[in-house]
PDB file of C-alpha atoms in Angstrom:
ATOM      1  CA  SER T 262      45.393 183.716  75.807  1.00 37.00           C
ATOM      2  CA  GLN T 263      47.707 185.023  78.503  1.00 42.00           C
ATOM      3  CA  GLN T 264      49.235 182.313  80.651  1.00 60.00           C
ATOM      4  CA  GLY T 265      50.156 184.626  83.514  1.00 71.00           C
ATOM      5  CA  GLU T 266      47.929 187.146  85.168  1.00 81.00           C
ATOM      6  CA  GLU T 267      49.396 189.590  87.652  1.00 85.00           C
ATOM      7  CA  ASP T 268      47.566 191.245  90.464  1.00 86.00           C
ATOM      8  CA  PRO T 269      47.089 193.885  91.500  1.00 91.00           C
ATOM      9  CA  GLN T 270      47.046 195.746  88.192  1.00 91.00           C
ATOM     10  CA  ALA T 271      48.379 198.807  89.991  1.00 94.00           C
ATOM     11  CA  LEU T 272      50.005 199.351  93.368  1.00 95.00           C
ATOM     12  CA  SER T 273      50.896 202.613  95.066  1.00 97.00           C
ATOM     13  CA  ILE T 274      53.098 202.680  98.176  1.00 97.00           C
ATOM     14  CA  GLN T 275      55.455 204.933 100.108  1.00 97.00           C
ATOM     15  CA  GLU T 276      59.215 204.630 100.087  1.00 97.00           C
ATOM     16  CA  GLY T 277      60.432 202.147 102.642  1.00 97.00           C
ATOM     17  CA  GLU T 278      57.326 199.977 102.457  1.00 97.00           C
ATOM     18  CA  ASN T 279      57.307 196.502 100.975  1.00 97.00           C
ATOM     19  CA  ALA T 280      55.592 195.784  97.662  1.00 97.00           C
ATOM     20  CA  THR T 281      54.062 192.428  96.843  1.00 97.00           C
ATOM     21  CA  MET T 282      52.889 191.423  93.396  1.00 96.00           C
ATOM     22  CA  ASN T 283      51.272 188.144  92.482  1.00 96.00           C
ATOM     23  CA  CYS T 284      51.188 186.069  89.328  1.00 95.00           C
ATOM     24  CA  SER T 285      48.755 183.255  88.650  1.00 94.00           C
ATOM     25  CA  TYR T 286      48.926 180.828  85.748  1.00 92.00           C
ATOM     26  CA  LYS T 287      46.838 178.021  84.362  1.00 90.00           C
ATOM     27  CA  THR T 288      49.057 175.123  83.259  1.00 87.00           C
ATOM     28  CA  SER T 289      52.168 173.418  84.579  1.00 88.00           C
ATOM     29  CA  ILE T 290      55.415 175.261  83.976  1.00 88.00           C
ATOM     30  CA  ASN T 291      59.130 174.629  83.599  1.00 87.00           C
ATOM     31  CA  ASN T 292      60.157 177.875  85.224  1.00 91.00           C
ATOM     32  CA  LEU T 293      58.834 181.355  85.867  1.00 93.00           C
ATOM     33  CA  GLN T 294      60.627 184.624  85.249  1.00 94.00           C
ATOM     34  CA  TRP T 295      60.040 188.143  86.524  1.00 96.00           C
ATOM     35  CA  TYR T 296      60.848 191.278  84.541  1.00 97.00           C
ATOM     36  CA  ARG T 297      60.760 195.014  85.212  1.00 97.00           C
ATOM     37  CA  GLN T 298      59.953 197.725  82.691  1.00 96.00           C
ATOM     38  CA  ASN T 299      60.727 201.355  83.325  1.00 96.00           C
ATOM     39  CA  SER T 300      58.675 203.898  81.422  1.00 93.00           C
ATOM     40  CA  GLY T 301      59.782 204.167  77.810  1.00 92.00           C
ATOM     41  CA  ARG T 302      62.271 201.326  78.088  1.00 94.00           C
ATOM     42  CA  GLY T 303      62.444 197.638  77.300  1.00 94.00           C
ATOM     43  CA  LEU T 304      61.949 194.894  79.860  1.00 95.00           C
ATOM     44  CA  VAL T 305      64.795 193.877  82.141  1.00 97.00           C
ATOM     45  CA  HIS T 306      65.091 190.349  83.504  1.00 96.00           C
ATOM     46  CA  LEU T 307      65.059 190.240  87.306  1.00 97.00           C
ATOM     47  CA  ILE T 308      64.948 186.651  88.441  1.00 96.00           C
ATOM     48  CA  LEU T 309      64.181 183.121  87.276  1.00 94.00           C
ATOM     49  CA  ILE T 310      62.708 180.478  89.553  1.00 95.00           C
ATOM     50  CA  ARG T 311      62.487 176.843  88.500  1.00 92.00           C
ATOM     51  CA  SER T 312      59.487 174.631  89.095  1.00 92.00           C
ATOM     52  CA  ASN T 313      61.378 172.608  91.717  1.00 93.00           C
ATOM     53  CA  GLU T 314      62.279 175.734  93.712  1.00 96.00           C
ATOM     54  CA  ARG T 315      60.011 177.362  96.273  1.00 97.00           C
ATOM     55  CA  GLU T 316      61.816 180.588  97.039  1.00 98.00           C
ATOM     56  CA  LYS T 317      64.607 182.639  95.564  1.00 97.00           C
ATOM     57  CA  HIS T 318      66.303 185.859  96.641  1.00 96.00           C
ATOM     58  CA  SER T 319      68.189 188.540  94.777  1.00 95.00           C
ATOM     59  CA  GLY T 320      69.111 191.645  96.748  1.00 97.00           C
ATOM     60  CA  ARG T 321      65.844 193.246  97.898  1.00 97.00           C
ATOM     61  CA  LEU T 322      63.803 190.882  95.744  1.00 98.00           C
ATOM     62  CA  ARG T 323      62.199 187.719  97.012  1.00 98.00           C
ATOM     63  CA  VAL T 324      60.284 185.432  94.691  1.00 98.00           C
ATOM     64  CA  THR T 325      58.158 182.516  95.794  1.00 98.00           C
ATOM     65  CA  LEU T 326      56.581 179.812  93.696  1.00 97.00           C
ATOM     66  CA  ASP T 327      53.705 177.571  94.693  1.00 96.00           C
ATOM     67  CA  THR T 328      53.150 175.058  91.907  1.00 94.00           C
ATOM     68  CA  SER T 329      50.190 173.473  93.705  1.00 95.00           C
ATOM     69  CA  LYS T 330      48.361 176.812  93.588  1.00 95.00           C
ATOM     70  CA  LYS T 331      49.900 177.782  90.242  1.00 94.00           C
ATOM     71  CA  SER T 332      51.013 181.095  91.605  1.00 95.00           C
ATOM     72  CA  SER T 333      54.127 183.151  92.238  1.00 96.00           C
ATOM     73  CA  SER T 334      54.791 186.304  94.177  1.00 97.00           C
ATOM     74  CA  LEU T 335      57.422 188.993  93.874  1.00 97.00           C
ATOM     75  CA  LEU T 336      58.268 190.890  97.043  1.00 98.00           C
ATOM     76  CA  ILE T 337      60.333 194.071  96.920  1.00 98.00           C
ATOM     77  CA  THR T 338      61.502 195.031 100.395  1.00 98.00           C
ATOM     78  CA  ALA T 339      62.291 198.565 101.560  1.00 98.00           C
ATOM     79  CA  SER T 340      61.066 200.028  98.294  1.00 98.00           C
ATOM     80  CA  ARG T 341      62.622 203.091  96.716  1.00 97.00           C
ATOM     81  CA  ALA T 342      61.289 205.660  94.266  1.00 97.00           C
ATOM     82  CA  ALA T 343      63.573 204.074  91.669  1.00 97.00           C
ATOM     83  CA  ASP T 344      61.548 200.849  91.939  1.00 98.00           C
ATOM     84  CA  THR T 345      58.657 202.622  90.214  1.00 98.00           C
ATOM     85  CA  ALA T 346      58.042 200.535  87.104  1.00 97.00           C
ATOM     86  CA  SER T 347      55.814 197.851  85.646  1.00 96.00           C
ATOM     87  CA  TYR T 348      56.548 194.290  86.681  1.00 96.00           C
ATOM     88  CA  PHE T 349      55.740 191.278  84.522  1.00 95.00           C
ATOM     89  CA  CYS T 350      55.830 187.581  85.163  1.00 95.00           C
ATOM     90  CA  ALA T 351      56.585 185.219  82.290  1.00 93.00           C
ATOM     91  CA  THR T 352      55.734 181.554  82.356  1.00 91.00           C
ATOM     92  CA  ASP T 353      57.797 178.931  80.664  1.00 84.00           C
ATOM     93  CA  ARG T 354      56.172 175.697  79.647  1.00 78.00           C
ATOM     94  CA  ARG T 355      58.231 172.753  78.485  1.00 71.00           C
ATOM     95  CA  PHE T 356      59.103 173.119  74.822  1.00 72.00           C
ATOM     96  CA  GLN T 357      57.081 176.318  74.561  1.00 75.00           C
ATOM     97  CA  LYS T 358      58.089 179.957  74.257  1.00 79.00           C
ATOM     98  CA  LEU T 359      57.843 182.344  77.212  1.00 85.00           C
ATOM     99  CA  VAL T 360      54.424 183.905  77.737  1.00 88.00           C
ATOM    100  CA  PHE T 361      54.242 187.267  79.496  1.00 90.00           C
ATOM    101  CA  GLY T 362      51.508 188.353  81.852  1.00 89.00           C
ATOM    102  CA  THR T 363      49.642 191.627  81.834  1.00 88.00           C
ATOM    103  CA  GLY T 364      51.848 193.364  84.396  1.00 93.00           C
ATOM    104  CA  THR T 365      51.557 195.270  87.667  1.00 95.00           C
ATOM    105  CA  ARG T 366      52.246 199.003  87.652  1.00 95.00           C
ATOM    106  CA  LEU T 367      54.100 199.941  90.832  1.00 97.00           C
ATOM    107  CA  LEU T 368      54.348 203.547  91.993  1.00 97.00           C
ATOM    108  CA  VAL T 369      56.673 204.292  94.914  1.00 98.00           C
ATOM    109  CA  SER T 370      56.258 207.777  96.295  1.00 97.00           C
ATOM    110  CA  PRO T 371      59.051 209.557  98.201  1.00 92.00           C
TER     111      PRO T 371
ATOM    112  CA  GLY E 128      78.900 194.600  76.101  1.00 55.00           C
ATOM    113  CA  ALA E 129      76.329 195.857  73.632  1.00 84.00           C
ATOM    114  CA  GLY E 130      72.712 195.086  74.323  1.00 94.00           C
ATOM    115  CA  VAL E 131      69.832 194.699  71.909  1.00 97.00           C
ATOM    116  CA  SER E 132      69.631 197.693  69.617  1.00 97.00           C
ATOM    117  CA  GLN E 133      66.483 198.824  67.829  1.00 98.00           C
ATOM    118  CA  SER E 134      66.057 201.488  65.200  1.00 97.00           C
ATOM    119  CA  PRO E 135      64.519 203.874  64.685  1.00 98.00           C
ATOM    120  CA  SER E 136      63.558 204.738  68.266  1.00 97.00           C
ATOM    121  CA  ASN E 137      60.579 206.718  66.985  1.00 97.00           C
ATOM    122  CA  LYS E 138      58.731 206.551  63.697  1.00 98.00           C
ATOM    123  CA  VAL E 139      55.845 208.709  62.565  1.00 98.00           C
ATOM    124  CA  THR E 140      54.240 207.887  59.253  1.00 97.00           C
ATOM    125  CA  GLU E 141      51.038 208.340  57.342  1.00 97.00           C
ATOM    126  CA  LYS E 142      48.349 205.715  57.136  1.00 97.00           C
ATOM    127  CA  GLY E 143      48.892 203.451  54.165  1.00 97.00           C
ATOM    128  CA  LYS E 144      52.671 203.733  54.111  1.00 98.00           C
ATOM    129  CA  ASP E 145      55.002 200.783  54.676  1.00 98.00           C
ATOM    130  CA  VAL E 146      57.442 200.791  57.601  1.00 98.00           C
ATOM    131  CA  GLU E 147      60.520 198.749  58.453  1.00 98.00           C
ATOM    132  CA  LEU E 148      61.731 198.304  62.008  1.00 98.00           C
ATOM    133  CA  ARG E 149      65.191 196.948  62.693  1.00 98.00           C
ATOM    134  CA  CYS E 150      66.589 194.875  65.530  1.00 98.00           C
ATOM    135  CA  ASP E 151      70.236 194.057  66.236  1.00 97.00           C
ATOM    136  CA  PRO E 152      70.321 191.259  68.802  1.00 96.00           C
ATOM    137  CA  ILE E 153      73.111 190.450  71.223  1.00 95.00           C
ATOM    138  CA  SER E 154      75.904 188.650  69.427  1.00 92.00           C
ATOM    139  CA  GLY E 155      75.637 184.891  69.841  1.00 90.00           C
ATOM    140  CA  HIS E 156      71.973 184.877  70.790  1.00 92.00           C
ATOM    141  CA  THR E 157      70.203 182.293  68.680  1.00 90.00           C
ATOM    142  CA  ALA E 158      66.645 183.303  69.560  1.00 91.00           C
ATOM    143  CA  LEU E 159      65.028 186.589  68.553  1.00 94.00           C
ATOM    144  CA  TYR E 160      61.515 187.794  69.367  1.00 94.00           C
ATOM    145  CA  TRP E 161      59.230 190.611  68.322  1.00 97.00           C
ATOM    146  CA  TYR E 162      56.482 191.932  70.586  1.00 96.00           C
ATOM    147  CA  ARG E 163      53.978 194.744  70.351  1.00 96.00           C
ATOM    148  CA  GLN E 164      52.972 196.823  73.363  1.00 95.00           C
ATOM    149  CA  SER E 165      50.132 199.297  73.333  1.00 90.00           C
ATOM    150  CA  LEU E 166      50.154 202.176  75.821  1.00 83.00           C
ATOM    151  CA  GLY E 167      49.985 200.880  79.379  1.00 77.00           C
ATOM    152  CA  GLN E 168      49.373 197.327  78.255  1.00 82.00           C
ATOM    153  CA  GLY E 169      51.205 194.021  78.372  1.00 85.00           C
ATOM    154  CA  LEU E 170      53.253 192.405  75.650  1.00 91.00           C
ATOM    155  CA  GLU E 171      51.625 190.932  72.577  1.00 92.00           C
ATOM    156  CA  PHE E 172      53.800 188.246  71.012  1.00 93.00           C
ATOM    157  CA  LEU E 173      54.274 188.639  67.262  1.00 96.00           C
ATOM    158  CA  ILE E 174      56.978 186.293  65.974  1.00 95.00           C
ATOM    159  CA  TYR E 175      60.134 184.507  67.022  1.00 90.00           C
ATOM    160  CA  PHE E 176      63.161 183.034  65.320  1.00 92.00           C
ATOM    161  CA  GLN E 177      65.225 180.199  66.771  1.00 89.00           C
ATOM    162  CA  GLY E 178      68.430 179.351  64.976  1.00 86.00           C
ATOM    163  CA  ASN E 179      67.775 177.860  61.562  1.00 84.00           C
ATOM    164  CA  SER E 180      64.301 176.612  62.428  1.00 87.00           C
ATOM    165  CA  ALA E 181      61.220 177.938  60.707  1.00 89.00           C
ATOM    166  CA  PRO E 182      60.002 181.028  62.565  1.00 91.00           C
ATOM    167  CA  ASP E 183      56.951 180.900  64.794  1.00 91.00           C
ATOM    168  CA  LYS E 184      54.648 183.430  63.136  1.00 93.00           C
ATOM    169  CA  SER E 185      51.606 182.557  65.183  1.00 92.00           C
ATOM    170  CA  GLY E 186      51.305 186.025  66.729  1.00 93.00           C
ATOM    171  CA  LEU E 187      51.339 188.130  63.588  1.00 96.00           C
ATOM    172  CA  PRO E 188      47.971 189.960  63.541  1.00 95.00           C
ATOM    173  CA  SER E 189      47.527 190.106  59.769  1.00 95.00           C
ATOM    174  CA  ASP E 190      49.274 189.408  56.491  1.00 96.00           C
ATOM    175  CA  ARG E 191      50.414 193.026  56.441  1.00 98.00           C
ATOM    176  CA  PHE E 192      53.007 192.040  59.026  1.00 98.00           C
ATOM    177  CA  SER E 193      56.141 190.106  58.127  1.00 97.00           C
ATOM    178  CA  ALA E 194      59.611 189.651  59.545  1.00 97.00           C
ATOM    179  CA  GLU E 195      62.878 188.214  58.474  1.00 96.00           C
ATOM    180  CA  ARG E 196      66.155 187.464  60.123  1.00 95.00           C
ATOM    181  CA  THR E 197      69.180 187.530  57.882  1.00 85.00           C
ATOM    182  CA  GLY E 198      72.241 185.441  58.605  1.00 82.00           C
ATOM    183  CA  GLY E 199      70.890 184.504  61.992  1.00 78.00           C
ATOM    184  CA  SER E 200      71.521 188.010  63.293  1.00 91.00           C
ATOM    185  CA  VAL E 201      69.746 191.254  62.352  1.00 96.00           C
ATOM    186  CA  SER E 202      65.979 191.138  62.015  1.00 97.00           C
ATOM    187  CA  THR E 203      63.556 193.420  60.234  1.00 98.00           C
ATOM    188  CA  LEU E 204      59.856 193.687  61.008  1.00 98.00           C
ATOM    189  CA  THR E 205      57.876 195.100  58.091  1.00 98.00           C
ATOM    190  CA  ILE E 206      54.366 196.474  58.285  1.00 98.00           C
ATOM    191  CA  GLN E 207      52.706 197.139  54.955  1.00 98.00           C
ATOM    192  CA  ARG E 208      49.847 199.565  54.345  1.00 98.00           C
ATOM    193  CA  THR E 209      49.933 200.768  57.933  1.00 98.00           C
ATOM    194  CA  GLN E 210      46.706 201.418  59.813  1.00 97.00           C
ATOM    195  CA  GLN E 211      46.122 203.639  62.825  1.00 96.00           C
ATOM    196  CA  GLU E 212      45.626 200.583  65.035  1.00 95.00           C
ATOM    197  CA  ASP E 213      49.237 199.616  64.281  1.00 97.00           C
ATOM    198  CA  SER E 214      50.369 202.501  66.483  1.00 97.00           C
ATOM    199  CA  ALA E 215      52.270 200.980  69.404  1.00 97.00           C
ATOM    200  CA  VAL E 216      55.750 200.293  70.739  1.00 97.00           C
ATOM    201  CA  TYR E 217      57.427 197.391  68.975  1.00 98.00           C
ATOM    202  CA  LEU E 218      59.905 195.580  71.190  1.00 97.00           C
ATOM    203  CA  CYS E 219      62.610 193.169  70.128  1.00 97.00           C
ATOM    204  CA  ALA E 220      64.314 190.703  72.444  1.00 95.00           C
ATOM    205  CA  SER E 221      67.005 188.080  72.071  1.00 94.00           C
ATOM    206  CA  SER E 222      68.119 185.154  74.168  1.00 91.00           C
ATOM    207  CA  LEU E 223      70.547 182.264  74.166  1.00 88.00           C
ATOM    208  CA  GLY E 224      67.744 179.861  73.421  1.00 72.00           C
ATOM    209  CA  THR E 225      64.084 179.154  73.651  1.00 63.00           C
ATOM    210  CA  GLY E 226      61.946 176.171  74.423  1.00 62.00           C
ATOM    211  CA  GLY E 227      63.499 172.762  74.732  1.00 61.00           C
ATOM    212  CA  ALA E 228      63.710 170.511  77.732  1.00 56.00           C
ATOM    213  CA  GLY E 229      65.697 173.032  79.730  1.00 58.00           C
ATOM    214  CA  GLY E 230      63.223 175.815  79.269  1.00 69.00           C
ATOM    215  CA  ASN E 231      63.722 179.355  78.129  1.00 78.00           C
ATOM    216  CA  GLN E 232      66.742 181.496  78.772  1.00 85.00           C
ATOM    217  CA  PRO E 233      66.110 185.039  80.025  1.00 90.00           C
ATOM    218  CA  GLN E 234      65.273 187.493  77.288  1.00 92.00           C
ATOM    219  CA  HIS E 235      67.190 190.723  76.726  1.00 95.00           C
ATOM    220  CA  PHE E 236      65.107 193.575  75.364  1.00 96.00           C
ATOM    221  CA  GLY E 237      65.824 196.619  73.282  1.00 97.00           C
ATOM    222  CA  ASP E 238      64.124 199.902  74.154  1.00 97.00           C
ATOM    223  CA  GLY E 239      61.668 199.539  71.307  1.00 97.00           C
ATOM    224  CA  THR E 240      60.458 201.548  68.361  1.00 98.00           C
ATOM    225  CA  ARG E 241      57.532 203.843  69.080  1.00 97.00           C
ATOM    226  CA  LEU E 242      55.400 203.784  65.939  1.00 98.00           C
ATOM    227  CA  SER E 243      52.759 206.439  65.362  1.00 97.00           C
ATOM    228  CA  ILE E 244      50.406 206.236  62.394  1.00 97.00           C
ATOM    229  CA  LEU E 245      48.732 209.515  61.488  1.00 95.00           C
TER     230      LEU E 245
END
């Protein structure tokens, strides 16, 4: 079964707005990774946050991790049309392979 | 540097035929993964290889599916007697390592092979 579940399944916003996607998981993790997938392409790694970290930034991306709630969020600030893609979280349990969630489809309209 | 390369990018074949999908991982990456993605869906894990260890085949959906990795580099995913439900995008990824106490390294994906079974 899927370890990570993203919500919402789909999100539609205007350029310049912020986009927030959430990922919930069931068991304790080593780290959590976020990926982006543009239409017709493979996934691209965005950011990795370890279980002992609470927040991490990369450019316009901000990822938070709350291990007590078993959840993570990905915030994209000042979104652009080029951010239109599907976003996946992947959970990493100790000595286990990565498990990808079901993804959030983000549409950013000009 | 070169990323993960998959071939062919598109494959159309008749039901019942066998197909071979190829993946060239990033040089030096010891871990290689195969996933299947149906239209608009998430990733379905199929199989992964880690160094010289026995592959984890736990995601293969039936015995019609098999994969090998020769010389710790190139991998081939074979689907025998294809069925229409095999139609999907097959993604390959590689990484510096998987599992272990330190966790998983980020995975680098190819652009996939879009398989259509008529």
